[in-house]
């Protein structure tokens, strides 16, 4: 109850303050009595709205009119901040200014998003133009470097292309994958039977063999989440 009484007293004091401050002024358009609507805005009986600080007050420094800034008033001549006599305990808030700034900010954000969208679309649509067919043998040391990177010796489908001499090489895995594809016509990579007990090593060998099969156009693949569907090439399917 005490808080409500203080709020009520403050509201009445505010109204009284504005009545006193506006008592000596009238609307500059029609001469009617003024009353305050909100901070920085008064209205007369005829409905004309005005800012009393801008219309009636002068600066103490230059005796010039005041201009309204975003949160305060300033001297129109020197720009010095001038406290308004027509404010109670609030700050002036220029709604038109902030509405314009928000609109500019939103427009800038839309332009930024459009530029980024066009840039991403351009990156996606940019094609790779090859003037001639790539030739691996024209890249000195490429085959050896690739073999070293994946951890195997030279020769792609040879039996020596294995981790150790007693484990199946890529040639064995190649035939194993092709046999599975020809048997089922469609098979998921995860459903191909392993050739060794080491599941991780077997999966790596199957995957490397599948890459070479795909490059040689001996199979076609489709990604389904974390698995791959393997089929015969298009000409065999058709």
mmCIF file of C-alpha atoms in Angstrom:
data_model
loop_
_atom_site.group_PDB
_atom_site.id
_atom_site.type_symbol
_atom_site.label_atom_id
_atom_site.label_comp_id
_atom_site.label_asym_id
_atom_site.label_seq_id
_atom_site.Cartn_x
_atom_site.Cartn_y
_atom_site.Cartn_z
ATOM 1 C CA UNK A 1 0.000 0.000 0.000
ATOM 2 C CA UNK A 2 2.861 2.338 0.787
ATOM 3 C CA UNK A 3 4.434 1.751 -2.639
ATOM 4 C CA UNK A 4 1.104 2.376 -4.373
ATOM 5 C CA UNK A 5 0.687 5.611 -2.414
ATOM 6 C CA UNK A 6 4.173 6.783 -3.482
ATOM 7 C CA UNK A 7 3.434 5.964 -7.119
ATOM 8 C CA UNK A 8 0.156 7.884 -6.945
ATOM 9 C CA UNK A 9 1.870 10.859 -5.302
ATOM 10 C CA UNK A 10 4.556 10.903 -7.960
ATOM 11 C CA UNK A 11 1.948 10.829 -10.754
ATOM 12 C CA UNK A 12 0.040 13.728 -9.197
ATOM 13 C CA UNK A 13 3.278 15.696 -8.676
ATOM 14 C CA UNK A 14 4.196 15.113 -12.314
ATOM 15 C CA UNK A 15 0.831 16.405 -13.548
ATOM 16 C CA UNK A 16 1.072 19.430 -11.265
ATOM 17 C CA UNK A 17 4.614 20.171 -12.457
ATOM 18 C CA UNK A 18 3.545 20.145 -16.112
ATOM 19 C CA UNK A 19 0.479 22.285 -15.380
ATOM 20 C CA UNK A 20 2.726 24.877 -13.741
ATOM 21 C CA UNK A 21 5.358 24.803 -16.499
ATOM 22 C CA UNK A 22 2.769 25.090 -19.296
ATOM 23 C CA UNK A 23 0.566 27.654 -17.545
ATOM 24 C CA UNK A 24 2.428 30.555 -19.141
ATOM 25 C CA UNK A 25 2.354 29.132 -22.650
ATOM 26 C CA UNK A 26 -0.287 28.520 -25.292
ATOM 27 C CA UNK A 27 -0.347 26.693 -28.604
ATOM 28 C CA UNK A 28 1.650 28.688 -31.147
ATOM 29 C CA UNK A 29 -0.845 27.754 -33.865
ATOM 30 C CA UNK A 30 -4.222 28.426 -32.274
ATOM 31 C CA UNK A 31 -3.535 29.934 -28.851
ATOM 32 C CA UNK A 32 -5.349 27.120 -26.970
ATOM 33 C CA UNK A 33 -4.276 25.781 -23.588
ATOM 34 C CA UNK A 34 -1.652 23.015 -23.580
ATOM 35 C CA UNK A 35 -1.324 19.784 -21.622
ATOM 36 C CA UNK A 36 1.477 17.226 -21.633
ATOM 37 C CA UNK A 37 0.905 13.869 -23.277
ATOM 38 C CA UNK A 38 4.346 12.378 -22.580
ATOM 39 C CA UNK A 39 7.959 13.408 -22.269
ATOM 40 C CA UNK A 40 8.722 15.916 -25.005
ATOM 41 C CA UNK A 41 5.162 16.065 -26.382
ATOM 42 C CA UNK A 42 2.295 18.440 -25.542
ATOM 43 C CA UNK A 43 -1.133 18.845 -27.143
ATOM 44 C CA UNK A 44 -3.627 21.693 -27.196
ATOM 45 C CA UNK A 45 -7.431 21.599 -27.031
ATOM 46 C CA UNK A 46 -7.567 21.786 -30.837
ATOM 47 C CA UNK A 47 -5.367 18.707 -31.212
ATOM 48 C CA UNK A 48 -2.127 20.371 -32.317
ATOM 49 C CA UNK A 49 0.920 18.517 -31.012
ATOM 50 C CA UNK A 50 4.248 20.187 -30.272
ATOM 51 C CA UNK A 51 7.457 19.831 -28.302
ATOM 52 C CA UNK A 52 7.420 22.691 -25.763
ATOM 53 C CA UNK A 53 11.205 22.631 -25.264
ATOM 54 C CA UNK A 54 11.784 23.148 -29.019
ATOM 55 C CA UNK A 55 8.997 25.731 -29.453
ATOM 56 C CA UNK A 56 9.318 27.816 -26.266
ATOM 57 C CA UNK A 57 12.717 27.288 -24.622
ATOM 58 C CA UNK A 58 15.976 29.048 -25.516
ATOM 59 C CA UNK A 59 19.514 28.012 -24.656
ATOM 60 C CA UNK A 60 21.339 29.888 -21.905
ATOM 61 C CA UNK A 61 24.601 29.913 -23.852
ATOM 62 C CA UNK A 62 23.556 31.464 -27.173
ATOM 63 C CA UNK A 63 19.887 32.312 -26.573
ATOM 64 C CA UNK A 64 19.148 30.098 -29.548
ATOM 65 C CA UNK A 65 16.354 27.588 -30.093
ATOM 66 C CA UNK A 66 16.810 24.035 -28.940
ATOM 67 C CA UNK A 67 17.100 21.041 -31.237
ATOM 68 C CA UNK A 68 16.099 17.566 -30.209
ATOM 69 C CA UNK A 69 18.732 14.834 -30.164
ATOM 70 C CA UNK A 70 18.258 11.134 -29.501
ATOM 71 C CA UNK A 71 18.228 11.446 -25.694
ATOM 72 C CA UNK A 72 18.598 15.176 -24.955
ATOM 73 C CA UNK A 73 18.221 18.722 -26.261
ATOM 74 C CA UNK A 74 21.045 20.876 -27.594
ATOM 75 C CA UNK A 75 21.644 24.479 -28.517
ATOM 76 C CA UNK A 76 20.931 25.013 -32.201
ATOM 77 C CA UNK A 77 23.856 27.423 -32.430
ATOM 78 C CA UNK A 78 26.772 25.782 -30.600
ATOM 79 C CA UNK A 79 25.464 22.262 -30.045
ATOM 80 C CA UNK A 80 25.897 22.343 -26.276
ATOM 81 C CA UNK A 81 23.566 20.071 -24.306
ATOM 82 C CA UNK A 82 20.742 22.025 -22.659
ATOM 83 C CA UNK A 83 18.459 20.528 -19.963
ATOM 84 C CA UNK A 84 14.786 20.870 -20.826
ATOM 85 C CA UNK A 85 12.486 22.696 -18.391
ATOM 86 C CA UNK A 86 9.595 20.641 -19.693
ATOM 87 C CA UNK A 87 10.830 17.268 -18.447
ATOM 88 C CA UNK A 88 9.926 15.918 -15.000
ATOM 89 C CA UNK A 89 12.334 13.090 -14.131
ATOM 90 C CA UNK A 90 12.473 11.269 -17.461
ATOM 91 C CA UNK A 91 14.776 11.517 -20.429
ATOM 92 C CA UNK A 92 13.543 12.610 -23.809
ATOM 93 C CA UNK A 93 13.219 9.708 -26.233
ATOM 94 C CA UNK A 94 13.023 10.471 -29.939
ATOM 95 C CA UNK A 95 10.808 7.661 -31.239
ATOM 96 C CA UNK A 96 11.034 8.813 -34.863
ATOM 97 C CA UNK A 97 14.844 8.794 -34.678
ATOM 98 C CA UNK A 98 15.051 5.300 -33.247
ATOM 99 C CA UNK A 99 12.342 4.015 -35.598
ATOM 100 C CA UNK A 100 14.428 5.264 -38.522
ATOM 101 C CA UNK A 101 17.628 3.779 -37.106
ATOM 102 C CA UNK A 102 15.944 0.396 -36.538
ATOM 103 C CA UNK A 103 14.615 0.424 -40.100
ATOM 104 C CA UNK A 104 18.113 1.224 -41.410
ATOM 105 C CA UNK A 105 19.609 -1.543 -39.263
ATOM 106 C CA UNK A 106 17.094 -4.100 -40.538
ATOM 107 C CA UNK A 107 17.670 -3.020 -44.149
ATOM 108 C CA UNK A 108 21.442 -3.331 -43.662
ATOM 109 C CA UNK A 109 21.023 -6.818 -42.183
ATOM 110 C CA UNK A 110 18.821 -7.851 -45.138
ATOM 111 C CA UNK A 111 21.424 -6.580 -47.612
ATOM 112 C CA UNK A 112 24.177 -8.449 -45.748
ATOM 113 C CA UNK A 113 22.158 -11.687 -45.801
ATOM 114 C CA UNK A 114 21.434 -11.259 -49.524
ATOM 115 C CA UNK A 115 25.114 -10.700 -50.315
ATOM 116 C CA UNK A 116 26.063 -13.817 -48.325
ATOM 117 C CA UNK A 117 23.314 -15.853 -50.013
ATOM 118 C CA UNK A 118 24.487 -14.810 -53.486
ATOM 119 C CA UNK A 119 28.105 -15.514 -52.546
ATOM 120 C CA UNK A 120 27.223 -19.012 -51.315
ATOM 121 C CA UNK A 121 25.180 -19.702 -54.438
ATOM 122 C CA UNK A 122 28.060 -18.525 -56.610
ATOM 123 C CA UNK A 123 30.458 -20.805 -54.760
ATOM 124 C CA UNK A 124 28.116 -23.767 -55.180
ATOM 125 C CA UNK A 125 27.526 -23.121 -58.889
ATOM 126 C CA UNK A 126 31.140 -22.469 -59.804
ATOM 127 C CA UNK A 127 32.297 -25.227 -62.143
ATOM 128 C CA UNK A 128 35.707 -26.763 -62.609
ATOM 129 C CA UNK A 129 36.858 -26.379 -66.175
ATOM 130 C CA UNK A 130 39.434 -28.916 -67.345
ATOM 131 C CA UNK A 131 41.204 -28.052 -70.561
ATOM 132 C CA UNK A 132 42.496 -31.600 -70.914
ATOM 133 C CA UNK A 133 41.953 -34.974 -69.321
ATOM 134 C CA UNK A 134 44.027 -35.369 -66.139
ATOM 135 C CA UNK A 135 46.900 -37.796 -66.526
ATOM 136 C CA UNK A 136 48.173 -39.296 -63.282
ATOM 137 C CA UNK A 137 51.443 -40.365 -64.877
ATOM 138 C CA UNK A 138 52.237 -36.710 -65.616
ATOM 139 C CA UNK A 139 52.507 -36.027 -61.890
ATOM 140 C CA UNK A 140 55.963 -37.238 -60.835
ATOM 141 C CA UNK A 141 55.835 -39.309 -57.661
ATOM 142 C CA UNK A 142 52.039 -39.069 -57.290
ATOM 143 C CA UNK A 143 51.430 -42.842 -57.299
ATOM 144 C CA UNK A 144 54.200 -43.429 -54.792
ATOM 145 C CA UNK A 145 52.977 -40.572 -52.589
ATOM 146 C CA UNK A 146 49.407 -41.911 -52.669
ATOM 147 C CA UNK A 147 50.587 -45.402 -51.839
ATOM 148 C CA UNK A 148 52.629 -44.073 -48.949
ATOM 149 C CA UNK A 149 49.718 -41.992 -47.690
ATOM 150 C CA UNK A 150 47.324 -44.942 -47.464
ATOM 151 C CA UNK A 151 50.044 -47.224 -46.140
ATOM 152 C CA UNK A 152 50.384 -49.752 -48.955
ATOM 153 C CA UNK A 153 53.104 -50.646 -51.390
ATOM 154 C CA UNK A 154 53.107 -49.954 -55.134
ATOM 155 C CA UNK A 155 50.682 -51.735 -57.427
ATOM 156 C CA UNK A 156 46.949 -51.297 -57.100
ATOM 157 C CA UNK A 157 45.378 -54.702 -57.668
ATOM 158 C CA UNK A 158 48.452 -56.863 -57.041
ATOM 159 C CA UNK A 159 48.515 -59.323 -54.186
ATOM 160 C CA UNK A 160 51.456 -57.422 -52.738
ATOM 161 C CA UNK A 161 49.022 -54.550 -52.079
ATOM 162 C CA UNK A 162 48.277 -55.801 -48.569
ATOM 163 C CA UNK A 163 49.230 -54.979 -45.026
ATOM 164 C CA UNK A 164 51.199 -58.184 -44.591
ATOM 165 C CA UNK A 165 51.969 -61.126 -46.822
ATOM 166 C CA UNK A 166 49.407 -63.446 -45.170
ATOM 167 C CA UNK A 167 46.433 -61.049 -45.440
ATOM 168 C CA UNK A 168 44.183 -60.604 -48.510
ATOM 169 C CA UNK A 169 45.152 -57.724 -50.754
ATOM 170 C CA UNK A 170 43.019 -55.323 -52.730
ATOM 171 C CA UNK A 171 42.680 -57.774 -55.608
ATOM 172 C CA UNK A 172 40.926 -60.221 -53.288
ATOM 173 C CA UNK A 173 38.713 -57.490 -51.876
ATOM 174 C CA UNK A 174 37.900 -56.288 -55.396
ATOM 175 C CA UNK A 175 36.633 -59.701 -56.460
ATOM 176 C CA UNK A 176 34.857 -60.130 -53.137
ATOM 177 C CA UNK A 177 32.910 -56.858 -53.567
ATOM 178 C CA UNK A 178 32.110 -57.572 -57.239
ATOM 179 C CA UNK A 179 30.905 -61.075 -56.398
ATOM 180 C CA UNK A 180 28.595 -59.660 -53.725
ATOM 181 C CA UNK A 181 27.231 -57.006 -56.104
ATOM 182 C CA UNK A 182 26.636 -59.490 -58.920
ATOM 183 C CA UNK A 183 24.946 -61.905 -56.534
ATOM 184 C CA UNK A 184 22.530 -59.441 -54.911
ATOM 185 C CA UNK A 185 22.469 -56.681 -57.601
ATOM 186 C CA UNK A 186 22.255 -54.190 -54.712
ATOM 187 C CA UNK A 187 24.112 -54.509 -51.423
ATOM 188 C CA UNK A 188 24.936 -52.160 -48.574
ATOM 189 C CA UNK A 189 28.611 -51.690 -47.785
ATOM 190 C CA UNK A 190 28.021 -52.765 -44.182
ATOM 191 C CA UNK A 191 26.430 -56.069 -45.323
ATOM 192 C CA UNK A 192 29.457 -57.317 -47.267
ATOM 193 C CA UNK A 193 30.964 -60.281 -45.438
ATOM 194 C CA UNK A 194 34.393 -59.631 -43.880
ATOM 195 C CA UNK A 195 37.456 -61.487 -45.134
ATOM 196 C CA UNK A 196 39.474 -61.216 -41.903
ATOM 197 C CA UNK A 197 38.616 -61.145 -38.213
ATOM 198 C CA UNK A 198 39.990 -57.630 -37.679
ATOM 199 C CA UNK A 199 36.783 -55.676 -38.359
ATOM 200 C CA UNK A 200 38.443 -52.276 -38.470
ATOM 201 C CA UNK A 201 41.180 -53.359 -40.873
ATOM 202 C CA UNK A 202 38.709 -55.286 -43.001
ATOM 203 C CA UNK A 203 36.421 -52.277 -43.302
ATOM 204 C CA UNK A 204 39.371 -50.055 -44.301
ATOM 205 C CA UNK A 205 40.451 -52.506 -46.999
ATOM 206 C CA UNK A 206 36.918 -52.839 -48.328
ATOM 207 C CA UNK A 207 36.565 -49.067 -48.475
ATOM 208 C CA UNK A 208 39.858 -48.530 -50.333
ATOM 209 C CA UNK A 209 38.943 -51.285 -52.777
ATOM 210 C CA UNK A 210 35.523 -49.690 -53.280
ATOM 211 C CA UNK A 211 37.145 -46.353 -54.114
ATOM 212 C CA UNK A 212 39.245 -47.942 -56.852
ATOM 213 C CA UNK A 213 36.193 -49.852 -58.170
ATOM 214 C CA UNK A 214 34.255 -46.618 -58.325
ATOM 215 C CA UNK A 215 37.088 -44.836 -60.117
ATOM 216 C CA UNK A 216 37.270 -47.690 -62.644
ATOM 217 C CA UNK A 217 33.471 -47.397 -63.187
ATOM 218 C CA UNK A 218 32.963 -51.025 -62.154
ATOM 219 C CA UNK A 219 30.276 -50.077 -59.601
ATOM 220 C CA UNK A 220 27.988 -47.183 -58.754
ATOM 221 C CA UNK A 221 27.334 -46.047 -55.180
ATOM 222 C CA UNK A 222 24.696 -44.060 -53.306
ATOM 223 C CA UNK A 223 25.208 -42.573 -49.838
ATOM 224 C CA UNK A 224 22.533 -43.363 -47.236
ATOM 225 C CA UNK A 225 23.513 -41.742 -43.966
ATOM 226 C CA UNK A 226 26.596 -43.531 -42.654
ATOM 227 C CA UNK A 227 26.212 -46.458 -45.078
ATOM 228 C CA UNK A 228 26.745 -46.872 -48.839
ATOM 229 C CA UNK A 229 24.609 -48.791 -51.324
ATOM 230 C CA UNK A 230 26.663 -50.513 -54.044
ATOM 231 C CA UNK A 231 25.196 -51.467 -57.445
ATOM 232 C CA UNK A 232 26.474 -52.507 -60.857
ATOM 233 C CA UNK A 233 27.362 -49.615 -63.194
ATOM 234 C CA UNK A 234 24.514 -47.857 -65.022
ATOM 235 C CA UNK A 235 25.126 -49.598 -68.336
ATOM 236 C CA UNK A 236 24.772 -53.017 -66.665
ATOM 237 C CA UNK A 237 21.703 -51.940 -64.674
ATOM 238 C CA UNK A 238 19.975 -50.642 -67.779
#
